[in-house]
XYZ file of C-alpha atoms in Angstrom:
514
model
C -40.228 -7.606 2.980
C -37.633 -5.535 1.145
C -37.328 -1.862 1.939
C -37.575 0.491 -1.077
C -34.411 0.661 -3.179
C -32.149 3.618 -2.513
C -28.645 4.201 -3.918
C -25.893 3.733 -1.356
C -25.087 7.076 0.334
C -21.613 8.587 -0.007
C -19.652 9.794 3.027
C -17.890 13.142 3.288
C -14.206 12.311 3.536
C -13.420 15.717 4.977
C -15.088 14.492 8.180
C -13.204 12.565 10.892
C -15.392 9.434 11.015
C -15.144 8.417 7.319
C -11.436 9.253 7.383
C -10.908 6.991 10.394
C -12.858 4.135 8.803
C -10.818 4.413 5.622
C -7.521 4.489 7.516
C -8.549 1.353 9.387
C -9.476 -0.359 6.103
C -6.209 0.698 4.461
C -4.241 -0.839 7.321
C -6.216 -4.082 7.015
C -5.678 -4.314 3.263
C -2.016 -3.374 3.483
C -1.454 -6.348 5.773
C -2.772 -8.622 2.990
C -0.856 -7.227 0.011
C 1.250 -9.527 -2.134
C -0.711 -12.750 -1.681
C -1.139 -15.352 -4.398
C -4.664 -16.231 -5.552
C -6.060 -19.099 -7.635
C -8.592 -19.116 -10.450
C -11.965 -20.864 -10.190
C -12.992 -23.222 -12.999
C -15.827 -25.710 -12.662
C -16.121 -25.156 -8.922
C -12.490 -25.937 -8.166
C -9.393 -23.859 -7.596
C -6.796 -23.998 -10.356
C -3.460 -22.339 -10.973
C -0.670 -22.163 -13.534
C 3.109 -22.007 -13.542
C 3.193 -18.627 -15.278
C 1.994 -15.674 -13.205
C 0.445 -12.231 -13.556
C 1.404 -9.603 -10.998
C -0.812 -6.723 -10.000
C 1.027 -3.674 -8.680
C 0.165 -0.267 -7.254
C 0.233 2.420 -9.989
C 1.335 4.998 -7.410
C 4.125 2.692 -6.169
C 4.951 0.292 -9.012
C 7.273 -1.747 -6.790
C 4.418 -2.516 -4.358
C 2.889 -5.904 -5.163
C -0.889 -6.187 -4.719
C -1.604 -9.755 -5.827
C -0.263 -12.676 -7.854
C -2.513 -14.629 -10.232
C -2.217 -17.479 -12.733
C -1.486 -16.523 -16.322
C -3.899 -18.898 -18.008
C -3.712 -20.146 -21.582
C -6.225 -21.033 -24.299
C -6.717 -24.580 -23.019
C -7.771 -23.329 -19.601
C -10.074 -20.762 -21.196
C -11.734 -23.567 -23.129
C -12.123 -25.550 -19.921
C -13.797 -22.555 -18.277
C -16.453 -22.303 -20.998
C -17.065 -26.059 -20.921
C -17.418 -25.954 -17.128
C -19.888 -23.071 -17.357
C -21.901 -25.008 -19.945
C -22.131 -27.994 -17.604
C -23.220 -25.817 -14.679
C -25.882 -24.116 -16.799
C -27.997 -27.255 -16.905
C -28.663 -26.896 -13.150
C -28.419 -23.154 -12.515
C -30.807 -22.205 -15.316
C -33.526 -24.194 -13.514
C -32.761 -22.722 -10.094
C -35.771 -20.673 -8.886
C -35.482 -17.062 -9.946
C -36.347 -15.726 -6.503
C -33.568 -17.834 -4.977
C -31.117 -16.408 -7.534
C -32.298 -12.938 -6.569
C -31.589 -13.699 -2.915
C -27.964 -14.468 -3.803
C -27.581 -10.951 -5.186
C -29.369 -9.320 -2.273
C -27.039 -11.202 0.064
C -24.065 -10.115 -2.037
C -25.188 -6.490 -1.689
C -25.487 -6.884 2.088
C -21.979 -8.349 2.407
C -20.493 -5.639 0.192
C -22.272 -2.994 2.222
C -20.715 -4.304 5.434
C -17.274 -4.453 3.824
C -17.526 -1.285 1.750
C -14.526 0.492 3.266
C -12.349 -2.582 2.882
C -13.361 -2.986 -0.771
C -12.665 0.711 -1.311
C -9.219 0.375 0.237
C -8.298 -2.420 -2.181
C -9.016 -0.042 -5.066
C -6.985 2.752 -3.478
C -3.982 0.426 -3.685
C -4.690 -1.515 -6.876
C -6.198 1.215 -9.087
C -4.804 4.379 -7.420
C -8.286 5.696 -6.708
C -8.871 8.522 -4.259
C -10.949 7.769 -1.179
C -14.063 9.287 -2.752
C -13.582 7.604 -6.152
C -12.889 4.210 -4.571
C -15.899 4.447 -2.284
C -18.046 5.487 -5.244
C -16.928 2.389 -7.138
C -17.740 0.114 -4.192
C -21.081 1.839 -3.582
C -22.044 1.348 -7.218
C -21.212 -2.355 -6.886
C -23.575 -2.551 -3.898
C -26.253 -0.777 -5.894
C -25.898 -3.061 -8.920
C -26.291 -6.182 -6.786
C -29.247 -4.707 -4.898
C -30.954 -3.337 -8.027
C -30.525 -6.431 -10.205
C -31.716 -8.710 -7.408
C -34.907 -6.673 -7.112
C -35.276 -6.504 -10.891
C -35.175 -10.298 -11.080
C -38.050 -10.472 -8.619
C -39.992 -8.193 -10.985
C -39.088 -9.987 -14.202
C -38.630 -13.598 -13.119
C -42.227 -14.750 -13.066
C -44.821 -14.927 -15.846
C -45.267 -11.572 -17.565
C -48.749 -10.234 -18.351
C -50.109 -10.479 -21.892
C -53.497 -9.676 -23.392
C -55.924 -12.458 -22.356
C -58.229 -14.171 -24.834
C -61.061 -16.573 -24.167
C -60.207 -20.267 -24.282
C -56.448 -19.949 -23.734
C -54.123 -19.412 -20.790
C -51.204 -17.356 -22.139
C -48.086 -15.928 -20.573
C -44.595 -14.755 -21.449
C -41.469 -15.598 -19.491
C -37.894 -14.353 -19.665
C -35.522 -17.318 -19.784
C -31.717 -17.314 -19.563
C -29.461 -17.336 -22.617
C -26.717 -19.790 -21.641
C -22.982 -19.359 -21.097
C -21.708 -15.815 -20.951
C -18.233 -14.302 -21.088
C -17.719 -11.188 -18.964
C -14.672 -9.091 -19.883
C -14.298 -6.212 -17.447
C -12.138 -3.055 -17.317
C -9.665 -1.752 -14.753
C -11.186 1.699 -14.299
C -14.270 0.497 -12.390
C -12.792 -2.853 -11.394
C -15.473 -3.740 -8.858
C -18.622 -1.919 -9.980
C -18.597 -2.712 -13.700
C -17.175 -6.211 -13.301
C -19.669 -7.217 -10.608
C -22.533 -5.400 -12.339
C -22.161 -7.303 -15.596
C -21.548 -10.567 -13.736
C -24.472 -10.221 -11.359
C -26.890 -9.302 -14.137
C -25.924 -12.421 -16.063
C -26.003 -14.738 -13.042
C -29.327 -13.588 -11.601
C -31.014 -14.269 -14.943
C -29.974 -17.925 -14.741
C -26.881 -17.806 -16.940
C -23.482 -19.193 -16.019
C -20.413 -17.108 -16.741
C -16.672 -16.936 -17.258
C -15.249 -13.704 -15.851
C -11.958 -12.375 -17.186
C -11.004 -9.299 -15.193
C -8.515 -6.732 -16.360
C -4.894 -7.788 -15.981
C -4.239 -4.584 -14.011
C -6.898 -5.131 -11.319
C -7.537 -8.836 -10.670
C -7.355 -8.674 -6.876
C -10.504 -6.652 -6.292
C -12.250 -8.924 -8.812
C -11.215 -11.960 -6.761
C -12.687 -10.332 -3.650
C -16.015 -10.191 -5.492
C -15.776 -13.909 -6.266
C -15.223 -14.640 -2.565
C -18.239 -12.529 -1.652
C -20.447 -14.300 -4.190
C -19.418 -17.656 -2.734
C -20.335 -16.372 0.724
C -23.649 -15.142 -0.664
C -24.572 -18.621 -1.879
C -23.585 -18.564 -5.555
C -22.437 -22.078 -6.540
C -18.716 -21.917 -7.443
C -19.250 -23.607 -10.824
C -21.719 -20.889 -11.871
C -19.066 -18.157 -11.603
C -15.862 -19.204 -13.350
C -12.975 -16.798 -12.776
C -9.980 -16.815 -15.090
C -7.020 -14.448 -15.392
C -4.731 -14.022 -18.363
C -4.057 -11.944 -21.478
C -7.150 -10.815 -23.317
C -5.732 -11.725 -26.717
C -5.446 -15.358 -25.563
C -7.957 -16.027 -22.789
C -10.563 -13.497 -23.885
C -10.435 -14.353 -27.587
C -10.664 -18.081 -26.894
C -13.802 -17.675 -24.792
C -15.426 -15.203 -27.191
C -14.914 -17.605 -30.106
C -15.981 -20.769 -28.283
C -19.123 -22.287 -29.881
C -20.770 -22.787 -26.473
C -20.495 -19.088 -25.637
C -23.950 -17.539 -25.983
C -23.209 -13.915 -25.123
C -20.353 -11.550 -24.319
C -20.619 -8.616 -21.910
C -17.702 -6.264 -22.408
C -16.643 -2.866 -21.104
C -13.475 -1.314 -22.475
C -11.989 0.423 -25.480
C -13.740 0.963 -28.786
C -11.050 -0.981 -30.637
C -11.441 -4.131 -28.521
C -15.232 -3.823 -28.428
C -15.447 -3.706 -32.216
C -13.136 -6.693 -32.459
C -15.377 -8.672 -30.087
C -18.441 -7.648 -32.076
C -16.826 -8.857 -35.297
C -15.671 -12.138 -33.766
C -19.073 -12.855 -32.257
C -20.833 -12.227 -35.575
C -18.803 -14.761 -37.552
C -20.818 -17.914 -38.346
C -19.590 -21.109 -36.723
C -20.952 -24.492 -37.881
C -20.719 -25.746 -34.278
C -22.759 -22.841 -32.948
C -26.548 -22.821 -33.444
C -27.247 -19.288 -32.211
C -26.365 -15.705 -32.982
C -24.062 -14.606 -30.189
C -25.276 -11.551 -28.354
C -22.877 -8.730 -27.530
C -23.443 -6.208 -24.759
C -20.786 -3.577 -25.338
C -19.860 -0.488 -23.359
C -17.001 1.297 -25.090
C -15.363 4.692 -25.195
C -16.367 8.322 -25.123
C -15.233 11.824 -25.975
C -17.632 13.539 -23.651
C -18.410 17.211 -23.262
C -19.387 19.877 -20.810
C -21.074 22.666 -22.789
C -21.550 26.154 -21.369
C -23.675 28.859 -22.950
C -23.521 32.576 -22.227
C -26.420 32.476 -19.745
C -24.874 29.831 -17.488
C -23.636 30.136 -13.928
C -19.944 30.251 -14.799
C -18.746 29.250 -11.322
C -20.858 26.091 -11.294
C -19.859 25.310 -14.858
C -16.139 25.639 -14.146
C -16.443 23.391 -11.095
C -18.274 20.759 -13.128
C -15.692 20.948 -15.915
C -12.878 20.180 -13.469
C -14.795 17.424 -11.710
C -15.784 15.826 -15.016
C -12.335 16.046 -16.591
C -10.095 15.056 -13.696
C -12.064 12.706 -11.448
C -10.021 9.474 -11.239
C -7.376 11.130 -13.408
C -9.790 11.327 -16.353
C -9.807 7.526 -16.630
C -13.548 7.214 -17.145
C -15.415 6.596 -20.370
C -17.760 9.311 -19.079
C -14.992 11.850 -18.401
C -15.688 15.335 -19.735
C -12.555 15.742 -21.829
C -14.045 18.554 -23.941
C -15.207 21.890 -22.520
C -17.307 23.625 -25.199
C -17.822 27.218 -24.134
C -19.679 30.162 -25.686
C -17.257 32.889 -26.784
C -18.852 35.513 -24.500
C -17.942 33.582 -21.327
C -15.035 31.515 -22.652
C -12.215 33.449 -20.986
C -13.947 33.572 -17.591
C -14.880 29.901 -17.532
C -11.469 28.703 -18.720
C -9.666 30.935 -16.207
C -11.801 29.562 -13.367
C -11.301 25.972 -14.516
C -7.535 26.395 -14.657
C -7.506 27.910 -11.174
C -9.661 25.133 -9.714
C -7.665 22.364 -11.411
C -4.397 23.833 -10.148
C -5.619 23.263 -6.586
C -6.016 19.502 -7.042
C -3.533 17.537 -4.936
C -1.594 14.863 -6.815
C 0.102 11.917 -5.129
C -0.440 8.515 -3.579
C -4.186 8.380 -2.797
C -3.457 6.186 0.235
C -2.170 9.392 1.819
C -5.414 11.210 1.066
C -4.453 12.872 -2.217
C -7.306 13.493 -4.654
C -5.418 12.838 -7.919
C -3.654 9.479 -8.090
C -1.545 7.795 -10.754
C -2.742 6.543 -14.120
C -3.061 2.784 -14.319
C 0.240 1.601 -15.852
C 3.256 2.385 -18.006
C 1.342 1.878 -21.248
C -1.328 4.396 -20.273
C 1.325 6.801 -18.987
C 3.202 6.751 -22.286
C 0.033 7.064 -24.369
C -1.257 10.063 -22.410
C 2.073 11.895 -22.558
C 2.068 11.275 -26.304
C -1.281 13.058 -26.562
C -0.008 15.909 -24.397
C 2.833 16.433 -26.858
C 0.293 16.435 -29.705
C -1.786 18.938 -27.750
C 1.103 21.374 -27.521
C 0.896 21.771 -31.291
C -2.916 21.794 -31.428
C -3.764 24.253 -28.657
C -2.431 26.635 -26.051
C -1.056 24.876 -22.968
C -2.742 26.519 -19.959
C -1.931 24.059 -17.170
C 0.296 21.037 -16.653
C 2.205 19.454 -19.468
C 5.371 18.787 -17.463
C 6.416 15.410 -16.090
C 6.775 15.266 -12.300
C 9.717 13.482 -10.744
C 9.654 10.422 -8.536
C 8.119 6.961 -8.856
C 4.563 6.227 -9.935
C 2.648 6.906 -13.118
C 1.630 10.436 -12.211
C 0.369 12.965 -14.744
C -0.715 16.413 -13.529
C -4.036 17.858 -14.680
C -3.401 19.289 -18.123
C -5.570 21.888 -19.864
C -5.320 23.126 -23.437
C -7.119 26.240 -24.664
C -8.188 27.429 -28.112
C -8.477 23.863 -29.396
C -10.116 23.231 -32.751
C -13.179 20.951 -32.629
C -11.459 18.731 -35.200
C -8.097 18.493 -33.434
C -6.916 15.028 -32.450
C -7.052 15.876 -28.755
C -10.693 16.955 -29.281
C -11.663 13.834 -31.220
C -9.710 10.870 -29.857
C -10.249 9.276 -26.464
C -7.149 10.005 -24.362
C -8.338 8.378 -21.127
C -6.254 10.583 -18.910
C -6.229 13.975 -17.159
C -6.236 16.063 -20.336
C -8.906 18.683 -21.068
C -9.487 20.475 -24.374
C -11.244 23.861 -24.194
C -13.134 24.766 -27.373
C -14.668 28.161 -28.156
C -18.166 28.192 -29.684
C -19.642 31.121 -31.599
C -23.283 30.554 -30.592
C -25.635 27.860 -29.312
C -25.944 26.279 -32.754
C -22.185 25.932 -32.752
C -22.241 24.352 -29.272
C -24.610 21.627 -30.450
C -22.642 21.019 -33.651
C -19.339 20.693 -31.794
C -20.808 18.533 -29.024
C -22.253 16.088 -31.562
C -19.175 16.202 -33.768
C -17.365 13.025 -32.719
C -17.821 9.318 -33.427
C -18.874 8.789 -29.799
C -22.064 9.517 -27.895
C -21.767 8.538 -24.258
C -22.199 11.428 -21.811
C -22.552 15.169 -21.962
C -23.521 18.123 -19.810
C -25.142 21.427 -20.717
C -25.001 24.492 -18.483
C -27.598 27.146 -19.242
C -30.217 29.257 -17.495
C -32.358 29.302 -20.622
C -35.308 26.924 -20.556
C -35.424 27.023 -24.357
C -31.751 25.995 -24.560
C -32.171 23.219 -22.005
C -35.115 21.807 -23.930
C -33.188 21.989 -27.176
C -30.369 20.147 -25.442
C -32.759 17.362 -24.408
C -33.734 16.883 -28.043
C -30.611 17.740 -30.026
C -27.567 16.695 -27.983
C -26.887 13.134 -29.076
C -25.543 11.116 -26.180
C -26.768 8.265 -24.018
C -26.514 10.184 -20.745
C -27.229 13.912 -20.807
C -26.962 16.044 -17.675
C -28.337 19.556 -17.379
C -26.559 21.992 -15.066
C -24.414 19.304 -13.415
C -21.239 17.344 -14.196
C -21.237 14.584 -16.832
C -19.907 11.792 -14.583
C -21.378 9.930 -11.616
C -24.448 8.057 -12.900
C -26.411 6.401 -10.089
C -27.831 2.896 -10.456
C -31.592 3.029 -10.915
C -31.509 6.818 -11.294
C -29.469 7.395 -14.462
C -29.311 4.155 -16.513
C -25.924 4.232 -18.206
C -24.863 3.521 -21.780
C -24.071 5.369 -24.981
C -24.717 5.782 -28.689
C -22.604 5.407 -31.823
C -19.093 4.085 -31.107
C -19.717 4.326 -27.369
C -21.445 0.950 -27.451
C -24.785 -0.790 -27.686
C -26.506 1.629 -25.280
C -27.060 -1.210 -22.809
C -28.286 1.109 -20.026
C -26.643 -0.577 -17.062
C -28.580 -0.018 -13.866
C -31.841 0.541 -15.717
C -35.161 -1.310 -15.956
C -34.272 -2.897 -19.316
C -30.765 -4.162 -18.534
C -31.623 -7.689 -17.404
C -33.547 -8.262 -20.627
C -30.204 -8.217 -22.437
C -29.244 -11.404 -20.588
C -32.505 -13.221 -21.313
C -34.762 -14.257 -24.175
C -38.539 -14.103 -24.151
C -40.615 -17.267 -24.346
C -44.344 -17.068 -25.087
C -46.449 -19.960 -23.733
C -50.143 -20.610 -24.450
C -52.283 -23.489 -23.227
C -55.654 -24.212 -24.774
C -58.289 -24.585 -22.087
């Protein structure tokens, strides 16, 4: 019998025992850096002459892993292989599929420090951020396995005399999973596991920046009993490998997490009619955000300032849920901003393998883009912190805060995906709501207030998929805060919620006359 579901607990890395476990895991992973890995297509290992190289953002000359750079032909083969495997896997008992995920969760739980250490090196995550990513991956596997046990059998319908009726959720077919680099284990494994446990077969294309941790997931799924031909793993450029698989007529659905621009492109591609395709392709899209932490004049300013810094600068602001806008009532604006600047100035920047809390941004492209926005910010607001390039190797950007930013400024409207915070002054609570809702996105937001009336208005009037009251706007827990956003933030898929698996299935009603 399964014990009740509980999210994986987080350790306190200021304590000696978690620190020692992480140091041991870092040493283990460091001894394995630089290896070459294959792809998996149709249950067999494949490679290519051209290679992709994953490197450490904090030490760009440190090689993490080498992978094949696949082409369109190999992407086509991956979809065809998944289609062949679907004929068997779709008929595999649902409770047996659930056991694969529960086993996956158990293996990840035992190896959680090792998996975290891989992300410290490959994604430049701090100890706490890397562990949080790995813990979320455990939770997704555990939660979706249990959800399949709930949803896999016949579902109740209203009975009528003379008929035996039921409804079942059946798998869709072949899915393409395109995952991001910012949560390279949690989001990638979450989308993959949800698809697999429902009886679908998939082709996973991880981010080019973080393929190694994705490969570790594939190994774990093999150990957990997932047939290798069910989970096809292919690395290569998204514009070639990803586009080929999205457009393939045997692709039934696409699960994507990434930028708004790419998500909209996938949505458009999937919607185009294809004479060889007899279904409407389903898209499950999690895209960007321009999220807020709002503070009214009744709030606890100390707690609000702490949450602003945590929301804006956790994992260098490279989260779609990052609170990149602080919207603050004019009566407490100066106090809150001053506290936030002081708290952010105490963050330690450097190689997270040495215990620093603020690592590097993911690559040169992100580095250049973020610095471009910082230069824009210097003309759109008052620079209060950061804004100067540090010396030395690595893609490091210090926490940067701009004050007196207009709600319509570019740095207050466009997703920067880096450690840049815009502070916006609001005249009253009506203004707070207007500014908070005044972007094309609608992913996360936080409201700090001691007023019950204001909190209730926030519940009803703040338009975002995940709203937090008197806490930071990042850190959704699987099963506790189902995650997904409105508007250009995606299809509000609510990962980690009770409805998520339904996105990977279709309902079949069956009635037998007695």
